[in-house]
Amino acid sequence: MGIKDMFFLDRNKAVLAVIDIQEKLCRAMDPGVLEALTANTTTLLEAAKELGLPVIATEQYVKGLGETLPVLKGRIPGAALEKMTFSCCGDDRFVTALKATGRTQVIITGMEAHVCVLQTVLELLDAGFIVHVVRDAVMSRHTRNWKTGLSVMAAAGAVITSTEAALFQLLKVAGTDEFRKLSKLVR
């Protein structure tokens, strides 16, 4: 696998995974970081819609943690998959939905970086997917856990990226209608 295969996102190969950004879980998060995560995830969801990327969203133990934040839920096509396993890959419906896309790159947003996100990323890497973790669109309750999660994911082979870097890789060129529409989201 070459550098471009690993580090460049391709709109025809990528799928966006939104992991467990849920109402009750969000109450335990730093409000400023949560605001950034929500804005960045919104940007990625808008990009997915405009560029034709499939989106798979999950919710961990809805009874205890609530549903996906309403501001995001309305932008996610289809229903989120409720799961009880920390790793999304522990739920057959997630694995089936991911395989059905035929995509090989997974862009990751969500929470918590050191639990559900980390375990999902490790299993995706083990299954042969190329994983891009959007550092400004994942979070944990505590910064040290967020840093630990990112560190472990990077050591395992995930590409740690940012919302803007991912967006412009997916766009590839300036001057298009897509560029004009989506670049406004990061100004």
PDB file of N, CA and C in Angstrom, residues 27-115:
ATOM      1  N   ARG A  27     -23.519  15.572  28.250  1.00  0.00           N
ATOM      2  CA  ARG A  27     -23.616  16.371  29.483  1.00  0.00           C
ATOM      3  C   ARG A  27     -22.354  16.273  30.331  1.00  0.00           C
ATOM      4  N   ALA A  28     -21.615  15.186  30.167  1.00  0.00           N
ATOM      5  CA  ALA A  28     -20.394  14.977  30.958  1.00  0.00           C
ATOM      6  C   ALA A  28     -19.164  15.567  30.279  1.00  0.00           C
ATOM      7  N   MET A  29     -19.332  16.138  29.097  1.00  0.00           N
ATOM      8  CA  MET A  29     -18.204  16.621  28.308  1.00  0.00           C
ATOM      9  C   MET A  29     -17.946  18.107  28.551  1.00  0.00           C
ATOM     10  N   ASP A  30     -16.717  18.536  28.279  1.00  0.00           N
ATOM     11  CA  ASP A  30     -16.362  19.948  28.337  1.00  0.00           C
ATOM     12  C   ASP A  30     -17.192  20.690  27.290  1.00  0.00           C
ATOM     13  N   PRO A  31     -17.966  21.712  27.688  1.00  0.00           N
ATOM     14  CA  PRO A  31     -18.861  22.389  26.733  1.00  0.00           C
ATOM     15  C   PRO A  31     -18.145  22.996  25.527  1.00  0.00           C
ATOM     16  N   GLY A  32     -16.985  23.585  25.719  1.00  0.00           N
ATOM     17  CA  GLY A  32     -16.259  24.179  24.599  1.00  0.00           C
ATOM     18  C   GLY A  32     -15.775  23.143  23.608  1.00  0.00           C
ATOM     19  N   VAL A  33     -15.258  22.044  24.122  1.00  0.00           N
ATOM     20  CA  VAL A  33     -14.776  20.964  23.251  1.00  0.00           C
ATOM     21  C   VAL A  33     -15.959  20.317  22.539  1.00  0.00           C
ATOM     22  N   LEU A  34     -17.065  20.151  23.273  1.00  0.00           N
ATOM     23  CA  LEU A  34     -18.274  19.571  22.682  1.00  0.00           C
ATOM     24  C   LEU A  34     -18.802  20.448  21.547  1.00  0.00           C
ATOM     25  N   GLU A  35     -18.762  21.750  21.734  1.00  0.00           N
ATOM     26  CA  GLU A  35     -19.217  22.674  20.693  1.00  0.00           C
ATOM     27  C   GLU A  35     -18.383  22.507  19.429  1.00  0.00           C
ATOM     28  N   ALA A  36     -17.065  22.397  19.595  1.00  0.00           N
ATOM     29  CA  ALA A  36     -16.179  22.191  18.441  1.00  0.00           C
ATOM     30  C   ALA A  36     -16.449  20.842  17.784  1.00  0.00           C
ATOM     31  N   LEU A  37     -16.589  19.793  18.588  1.00  0.00           N
ATOM     32  CA  LEU A  37     -16.870  18.460  18.048  1.00  0.00           C
ATOM     33  C   LEU A  37     -18.168  18.478  17.253  1.00  0.00           C
ATOM     34  N   THR A  38     -19.201  19.114  17.789  1.00  0.00           N
ATOM     35  CA  THR A  38     -20.492  19.171  17.110  1.00  0.00           C
ATOM     36  C   THR A  38     -20.384  19.933  15.793  1.00  0.00           C
ATOM     37  N   ALA A  39     -19.695  21.073  15.810  1.00  0.00           N
ATOM     38  CA  ALA A  39     -19.518  21.859  14.585  1.00  0.00           C
ATOM     39  C   ALA A  39     -18.720  21.078  13.546  1.00  0.00           C
ATOM     40  N   ASN A  40     -17.651  20.412  13.977  1.00  0.00           N
ATOM     41  CA  ASN A  40     -16.817  19.658  13.036  1.00  0.00           C
ATOM     42  C   ASN A  40     -17.529  18.439  12.487  1.00  0.00           C
ATOM     43  N   THR A  41     -18.298  17.770  13.322  1.00  0.00           N
ATOM     44  CA  THR A  41     -19.071  16.627  12.849  1.00  0.00           C
ATOM     45  C   THR A  41     -20.147  17.086  11.870  1.00  0.00           C
ATOM     46  N   THR A  42     -20.767  18.228  12.151  1.00  0.00           N
ATOM     47  CA  THR A  42     -21.745  18.802  11.226  1.00  0.00           C
ATOM     48  C   THR A  42     -21.100  19.073   9.872  1.00  0.00           C
ATOM     49  N   THR A  43     -19.904  19.650   9.878  1.00  0.00           N
ATOM     50  CA  THR A  43     -19.180  19.914   8.628  1.00  0.00           C
ATOM     51  C   THR A  43     -18.957  18.615   7.855  1.00  0.00           C
ATOM     52  N   LEU A  44     -18.525  17.588   8.556  1.00  0.00           N
ATOM     53  CA  LEU A  44     -18.265  16.302   7.886  1.00  0.00           C
ATOM     54  C   LEU A  44     -19.556  15.664   7.373  1.00  0.00           C
ATOM     55  N   LEU A  45     -20.640  15.822   8.111  1.00  0.00           N
ATOM     56  CA  LEU A  45     -21.923  15.293   7.638  1.00  0.00           C
ATOM     57  C   LEU A  45     -22.404  16.047   6.392  1.00  0.00           C
ATOM     58  N   GLU A  46     -22.203  17.360   6.372  1.00  0.00           N
ATOM     59  CA  GLU A  46     -22.567  18.141   5.183  1.00  0.00           C
ATOM     60  C   GLU A  46     -21.706  17.724   3.985  1.00  0.00           C
ATOM     61  N   ALA A  47     -20.422  17.504   4.239  1.00  0.00           N
ATOM     62  CA  ALA A  47     -19.527  17.053   3.167  1.00  0.00           C
ATOM     63  C   ALA A  47     -19.955  15.679   2.659  1.00  0.00           C
ATOM     64  N   ALA A  48     -20.294  14.786   3.567  1.00  0.00           N
ATOM     65  CA  ALA A  48     -20.735  13.443   3.164  1.00  0.00           C
ATOM     66  C   ALA A  48     -21.974  13.526   2.288  1.00  0.00           C
ATOM     67  N   LYS A  49     -22.894  14.378   2.672  1.00  0.00           N
ATOM     68  CA  LYS A  49     -24.125  14.542   1.885  1.00  0.00           C
ATOM     69  C   LYS A  49     -23.809  15.078   0.493  1.00  0.00           C
ATOM     70  N   GLU A  50     -23.002  16.130   0.430  1.00  0.00           N
ATOM     71  CA  GLU A  50     -22.674  16.775  -0.845  1.00  0.00           C
ATOM     72  C   GLU A  50     -21.855  15.865  -1.761  1.00  0.00           C
ATOM     73  N   LEU A  51     -20.954  15.074  -1.160  1.00  0.00           N
ATOM     74  CA  LEU A  51     -20.019  14.270  -1.950  1.00  0.00           C
ATOM     75  C   LEU A  51     -20.450  12.813  -2.123  1.00  0.00           C
ATOM     76  N   GLY A  52     -21.579  12.451  -1.535  1.00  0.00           N
ATOM     77  CA  GLY A  52     -22.100  11.100  -1.716  1.00  0.00           C
ATOM     78  C   GLY A  52     -21.442  10.032  -0.874  1.00  0.00           C
ATOM     79  N   LEU A  53     -20.899  10.413   0.281  1.00  0.00           N
ATOM     80  CA  LEU A  53     -20.312   9.416   1.180  1.00  0.00           C
ATOM     81  C   LEU A  53     -21.400   8.775   2.032  1.00  0.00           C
ATOM     82  N   PRO A  54     -21.370   7.461   2.170  1.00  0.00           N
ATOM     83  CA  PRO A  54     -22.293   6.818   3.104  1.00  0.00           C
ATOM     84  C   PRO A  54     -21.962   7.243   4.540  1.00  0.00           C
ATOM     85  N   VAL A  55     -22.978   7.272   5.390  1.00  0.00           N
ATOM     86  CA  VAL A  55     -22.804   7.606   6.804  1.00  0.00           C
ATOM     87  C   VAL A  55     -23.409   6.491   7.634  1.00  0.00           C
ATOM     88  N   ILE A  56     -22.643   6.035   8.628  1.00  0.00           N
ATOM     89  CA  ILE A  56     -23.155   5.059   9.589  1.00  0.00           C
ATOM     90  C   ILE A  56     -23.004   5.684  10.970  1.00  0.00           C
ATOM     91  N   ALA A  57     -24.112   5.777  11.692  1.00  0.00           N
ATOM     92  CA  ALA A  57     -24.083   6.343  13.041  1.00  0.00           C
ATOM     93  C   ALA A  57     -24.465   5.266  14.049  1.00  0.00           C
ATOM     94  N   THR A  58     -23.874   5.376  15.235  1.00  0.00           N
ATOM     95  CA  THR A  58     -24.196   4.427  16.306  1.00  0.00           C
ATOM     96  C   THR A  58     -24.585   5.172  17.572  1.00  0.00           C
ATOM     97  N   GLU A  59     -25.300   4.455  18.419  1.00  0.00           N
ATOM     98  CA  GLU A  59     -25.677   4.949  19.741  1.00  0.00           C
ATOM     99  C   GLU A  59     -25.426   3.830  20.742  1.00  0.00           C
ATOM    100  N   GLN A  60     -24.700   4.150  21.789  1.00  0.00           N
ATOM    101  CA  GLN A  60     -24.377   3.185  22.842  1.00  0.00           C
ATOM    102  C   GLN A  60     -25.463   3.225  23.915  1.00  0.00           C
ATOM    103  N   TYR A  61     -26.086   2.106  24.183  1.00  0.00           N
ATOM    104  CA  TYR A  61     -27.025   1.962  25.300  1.00  0.00           C
ATOM    105  C   TYR A  61     -27.938   3.186  25.428  1.00  0.00           C
ATOM    106  N   VAL A  62     -28.860   3.319  24.482  1.00  0.00           N
ATOM    107  CA  VAL A  62     -29.732   4.490  24.393  1.00  0.00           C
ATOM    108  C   VAL A  62     -30.513   4.739  25.678  1.00  0.00           C
ATOM    109  N   LYS A  63     -30.950   3.687  26.337  1.00  0.00           N
ATOM    110  CA  LYS A  63     -31.732   3.846  27.574  1.00  0.00           C
ATOM    111  C   LYS A  63     -30.949   4.652  28.624  1.00  0.00           C
ATOM    112  N   GLY A  64     -29.663   4.433  28.682  1.00  0.00           N
ATOM    113  CA  GLY A  64     -28.859   5.131  29.674  1.00  0.00           C
ATOM    114  C   GLY A  64     -28.217   6.412  29.176  1.00  0.00           C
ATOM    115  N   LEU A  65     -27.881   6.477  27.875  1.00  0.00           N
ATOM    116  CA  LEU A  65     -27.112   7.617  27.360  1.00  0.00           C
ATOM    117  C   LEU A  65     -27.895   8.525  26.422  1.00  0.00           C
ATOM    118  N   GLY A  66     -29.141   8.169  26.130  1.00  0.00           N
ATOM    119  CA  GLY A  66     -29.958   8.993  25.255  1.00  0.00           C
ATOM    120  C   GLY A  66     -29.628   8.778  23.785  1.00  0.00           C
ATOM    121  N   GLU A  67     -30.298   9.554  22.968  1.00  0.00           N
ATOM    122  CA  GLU A  67     -30.132   9.452  21.521  1.00  0.00           C
ATOM    123  C   GLU A  67     -29.059  10.422  21.025  1.00  0.00           C
ATOM    124  N   THR A  68     -28.735  10.310  19.753  1.00  0.00           N
ATOM    125  CA  THR A  68     -27.795  11.223  19.114  1.00  0.00           C
ATOM    126  C   THR A  68     -28.282  12.662  19.297  1.00  0.00           C
ATOM    127  N   LEU A  69     -27.330  13.590  19.504  1.00  0.00           N
ATOM    128  CA  LEU A  69     -27.689  14.999  19.640  1.00  0.00           C
ATOM    129  C   LEU A  69     -28.610  15.411  18.495  1.00  0.00           C
ATOM    130  N   PRO A  70     -29.712  16.093  18.791  1.00  0.00           N
ATOM    131  CA  PRO A  70     -30.663  16.468  17.742  1.00  0.00           C
ATOM    132  C   PRO A  70     -30.039  17.249  16.587  1.00  0.00           C
ATOM    133  N   VAL A  71     -29.086  18.139  16.863  1.00  0.00           N
ATOM    134  CA  VAL A  71     -28.457  18.938  15.811  1.00  0.00           C
ATOM    135  C   VAL A  71     -27.720  18.055  14.802  1.00  0.00           C
ATOM    136  N   LEU A  72     -27.269  16.896  15.233  1.00  0.00           N
ATOM    137  CA  LEU A  72     -26.603  15.954  14.326  1.00  0.00           C
ATOM    138  C   LEU A  72     -27.584  14.937  13.763  1.00  0.00           C
ATOM    139  N   LYS A  73     -28.490  14.489  14.600  1.00  0.00           N
ATOM    140  CA  LYS A  73     -29.423  13.426  14.206  1.00  0.00           C
ATOM    141  C   LYS A  73     -30.180  13.777  12.925  1.00  0.00           C
ATOM    142  N   GLY A  74     -30.582  15.037  12.797  1.00  0.00           N
ATOM    143  CA  GLY A  74     -31.317  15.468  11.612  1.00  0.00           C
ATOM    144  C   GLY A  74     -30.486  15.465  10.343  1.00  0.00           C
ATOM    145  N   ARG A  75     -29.170  15.390  10.489  1.00  0.00           N
ATOM    146  CA  ARG A  75     -28.286  15.386   9.319  1.00  0.00           C
ATOM    147  C   ARG A  75     -27.817  13.977   8.941  1.00  0.00           C
ATOM    148  N   ILE A  76     -28.146  13.016   9.763  1.00  0.00           N
ATOM    149  CA  ILE A  76     -27.701  11.643   9.523  1.00  0.00           C
ATOM    150  C   ILE A  76     -28.780  10.902   8.738  1.00  0.00           C
ATOM    151  N   PRO A  77     -28.430  10.413   7.558  1.00  0.00           N
ATOM    152  CA  PRO A  77     -29.424   9.657   6.788  1.00  0.00           C
ATOM    153  C   PRO A  77     -29.694   8.314   7.458  1.00  0.00           C
ATOM    154  N   GLY A  78     -30.953   8.005   7.647  1.00  0.00           N
ATOM    155  CA  GLY A  78     -31.304   6.732   8.280  1.00  0.00           C
ATOM    156  C   GLY A  78     -31.171   6.792   9.794  1.00  0.00           C
ATOM    157  N   ALA A  79     -31.502   5.706  10.418  1.00  0.00           N
ATOM    158  CA  ALA A  79     -31.473   5.613  11.876  1.00  0.00           C
ATOM    159  C   ALA A  79     -30.095   5.178  12.363  1.00  0.00           C
ATOM    160  N   ALA A  80     -29.733   5.670  13.542  1.00  0.00           N
ATOM    161  CA  ALA A  80     -28.498   5.222  14.174  1.00  0.00           C
ATOM    162  C   ALA A  80     -28.679   3.777  14.643  1.00  0.00           C
ATOM    163  N   LEU A  81     -27.581   3.040  14.645  1.00  0.00           N
ATOM    164  CA  LEU A  81     -27.611   1.660  15.119  1.00  0.00           C
ATOM    165  C   LEU A  81     -27.348   1.648  16.624  1.00  0.00           C
ATOM    166  N   GLU A  82     -28.304   1.139  17.384  1.00  0.00           N
ATOM    167  CA  GLU A  82     -28.080   1.024  18.825  1.00  0.00           C
ATOM    168  C   GLU A  82     -27.212  -0.197  19.093  1.00  0.00           C
ATOM    169  N   LYS A  83     -26.244  -0.030  19.989  1.00  0.00           N
ATOM    170  CA  LYS A  83     -25.331  -1.122  20.300  1.00  0.00           C
ATOM    171  C   LYS A  83     -25.104  -1.196  21.798  1.00  0.00           C
ATOM    172  N   MET A  84     -24.626  -2.333  22.226  1.00  0.00           N
ATOM    173  CA  MET A  84     -24.247  -2.511  23.623  1.00  0.00           C
ATOM    174  C   MET A  84     -22.746  -2.752  23.746  1.00  0.00           C
ATOM    175  N   THR A  85     -22.121  -3.196  22.665  1.00  0.00           N
ATOM    176  CA  THR A  85     -20.672  -3.411  22.685  1.00  0.00           C
ATOM    177  C   THR A  85     -19.981  -2.061  22.580  1.00  0.00           C
ATOM    178  N   PHE A  86     -18.820  -1.935  23.206  1.00  0.00           N
ATOM    179  CA  PHE A  86     -18.084  -0.679  23.096  1.00  0.00           C
ATOM    180  C   PHE A  86     -17.604  -0.480  21.660  1.00  0.00           C
ATOM    181  N   SER A  87     -17.016  -1.489  21.065  1.00  0.00           N
ATOM    182  CA  SER A  87     -16.596  -1.404  19.667  1.00  0.00           C
ATOM    183  C   SER A  87     -17.814  -1.527  18.769  1.00  0.00           C
ATOM    184  N   CYS A  88     -17.911  -0.636  17.797  1.00  0.00           N
ATOM    185  CA  CYS A  88     -18.994  -0.744  16.818  1.00  0.00           C
ATOM    186  C   CYS A  88     -18.919  -2.077  16.086  1.00  0.00           C
ATOM    187  N   CYS A  89     -17.695  -2.587  15.913  1.00  0.00           N
ATOM    188  CA  CYS A  89     -17.486  -3.842  15.195  1.00  0.00           C
ATOM    189  C   CYS A  89     -17.998  -5.058  15.969  1.00  0.00           C
ATOM    190  N   GLY A  90     -18.299  -4.858  17.228  1.00  0.00           N
ATOM    191  CA  GLY A  90     -18.888  -5.942  18.019  1.00  0.00           C
ATOM    192  C   GLY A  90     -20.355  -6.155  17.716  1.00  0.00           C
ATOM    193  N   ASP A  91     -20.934  -5.269  16.917  1.00  0.00           N
ATOM    194  CA  ASP A  91     -22.342  -5.373  16.531  1.00  0.00           C
ATOM    195  C   ASP A  91     -22.407  -5.752  15.050  1.00  0.00           C
ATOM    196  N   ASP A  92     -23.019  -6.882  14.770  1.00  0.00           N
ATOM    197  CA  ASP A  92     -23.089  -7.391  13.399  1.00  0.00           C
ATOM    198  C   ASP A  92     -23.751  -6.415  12.434  1.00  0.00           C
ATOM    199  N   ARG A  93     -24.717  -5.625  12.923  1.00  0.00           N
ATOM    200  CA  ARG A  93     -25.407  -4.677  12.037  1.00  0.00           C
ATOM    201  C   ARG A  93     -24.451  -3.600  11.530  1.00  0.00           C
ATOM    202  N   PHE A  94     -23.533  -3.158  12.380  1.00  0.00           N
ATOM    203  CA  PHE A  94     -22.540  -2.178  11.953  1.00  0.00           C
ATOM    204  C   PHE A  94     -21.618  -2.784  10.906  1.00  0.00           C
ATOM    205  N   VAL A  95     -21.121  -3.960  11.188  1.00  0.00           N
ATOM    206  CA  VAL A  95     -20.202  -4.629  10.260  1.00  0.00           C
ATOM    207  C   VAL A  95     -20.893  -4.870   8.921  1.00  0.00           C
ATOM    208  N   THR A  96     -22.135  -5.328   8.947  1.00  0.00           N
ATOM    209  CA  THR A  96     -22.899  -5.566   7.722  1.00  0.00           C
ATOM    210  C   THR A  96     -23.109  -4.274   6.944  1.00  0.00           C
ATOM    211  N   ALA A  97     -23.489  -3.204   7.644  1.00  0.00           N
ATOM    212  CA  ALA A  97     -23.709  -1.913   6.987  1.00  0.00           C
ATOM    213  C   ALA A  97     -22.418  -1.394   6.373  1.00  0.00           C
ATOM    214  N   LEU A  98     -21.320  -1.539   7.083  1.00  0.00           N
ATOM    215  CA  LEU A  98     -20.032  -1.076   6.569  1.00  0.00           C
ATOM    216  C   LEU A  98     -19.615  -1.871   5.332  1.00  0.00           C
ATOM    217  N   LYS A  99     -19.703  -3.177   5.411  1.00  0.00           N
ATOM    218  CA  LYS A  99     -19.333  -4.012   4.262  1.00  0.00           C
ATOM    219  C   LYS A  99     -20.224  -3.740   3.059  1.00  0.00           C
ATOM    220  N   ALA A 100     -21.501  -3.446   3.309  1.00  0.00           N
ATOM    221  CA  ALA A 100     -22.446  -3.183   2.217  1.00  0.00           C
ATOM    222  C   ALA A 100     -22.084  -1.928   1.428  1.00  0.00           C
ATOM    223  N   THR A 101     -21.340  -1.011   2.033  1.00  0.00           N
ATOM    224  CA  THR A 101     -20.928   0.198   1.313  1.00  0.00           C
ATOM    225  C   THR A 101     -19.864  -0.119   0.268  1.00  0.00           C
ATOM    226  N   GLY A 102     -19.112  -1.183   0.471  1.00  0.00           N
ATOM    227  CA  GLY A 102     -18.015  -1.518  -0.415  1.00  0.00           C
ATOM    228  C   GLY A 102     -16.825  -0.578  -0.268  1.00  0.00           C
ATOM    229  N   ARG A 103     -16.835   0.253   0.754  1.00  0.00           N
ATOM    230  CA  ARG A 103     -15.782   1.251   0.963  1.00  0.00           C
ATOM    231  C   ARG A 103     -14.656   0.667   1.808  1.00  0.00           C
ATOM    232  N   THR A 104     -13.442   1.198   1.627  1.00  0.00           N
ATOM    233  CA  THR A 104     -12.267   0.692   2.347  1.00  0.00           C
ATOM    234  C   THR A 104     -11.671   1.703   3.326  1.00  0.00           C
ATOM    235  N   GLN A 105     -12.120   2.953   3.231  1.00  0.00           N
ATOM    236  CA  GLN A 105     -11.643   3.998   4.137  1.00  0.00           C
ATOM    237  C   GLN A 105     -12.777   4.396   5.076  1.00  0.00           C
ATOM    238  N   VAL A 106     -12.460   4.509   6.379  1.00  0.00           N
ATOM    239  CA  VAL A 106     -13.469   4.898   7.354  1.00  0.00           C
ATOM    240  C   VAL A 106     -12.994   6.160   8.056  1.00  0.00           C
ATOM    241  N   ILE A 107     -13.806   7.212   7.968  1.00  0.00           N
ATOM    242  CA  ILE A 107     -13.547   8.474   8.659  1.00  0.00           C
ATOM    243  C   ILE A 107     -14.316   8.421   9.973  1.00  0.00           C
ATOM    244  N   ILE A 108     -13.604   8.623  11.072  1.00  0.00           N
ATOM    245  CA  ILE A 108     -14.192   8.428  12.407  1.00  0.00           C
ATOM    246  C   ILE A 108     -14.394   9.743  13.134  1.00  0.00           C
ATOM    247  N   THR A 109     -15.612   9.943  13.645  1.00  0.00           N
ATOM    248  CA  THR A 109     -15.929  11.007  14.591  1.00  0.00           C
ATOM    249  C   THR A 109     -16.632  10.357  15.777  1.00  0.00           C
ATOM    250  N   GLY A 110     -16.643  11.033  16.934  1.00  0.00           N
ATOM    251  CA  GLY A 110     -17.446  10.509  18.025  1.00  0.00           C
ATOM    252  C   GLY A 110     -16.803  10.554  19.388  1.00  0.00           C
ATOM    253  N   MET A 111     -17.371   9.751  20.282  1.00  0.00           N
ATOM    254  CA  MET A 111     -16.924   9.713  21.666  1.00  0.00           C
ATOM    255  C   MET A 111     -17.183   8.338  22.260  1.00  0.00           C
ATOM    256  N   GLU A 112     -16.515   7.971  23.258  1.00  0.00           N
ATOM    257  CA  GLU A 112     -15.348   8.597  23.805  1.00  0.00           C
ATOM    258  C   GLU A 112     -14.112   8.036  23.122  1.00  0.00           C
ATOM    259  N   ALA A 113     -13.135   8.911  22.917  1.00  0.00           N
ATOM    260  CA  ALA A 113     -11.958   8.570  22.124  1.00  0.00           C
ATOM    261  C   ALA A 113     -11.198   7.366  22.664  1.00  0.00           C
ATOM    262  N   HIS A 114     -11.206   7.192  23.975  1.00  0.00           N
ATOM    263  CA  HIS A 114     -10.414   6.115  24.581  1.00  0.00           C
ATOM    264  C   HIS A 114     -11.221   4.841  24.838  1.00  0.00           C
ATOM    265  N   VAL A 115     -12.507   4.867  24.495  1.00  0.00           N
ATOM    266  CA  VAL A 115     -13.339   3.678  24.733  1.00  0.00           C
ATOM    267  C   VAL A 115     -13.928   3.211  23.402  1.00  0.00           C
TER     268      VAL A 115
END
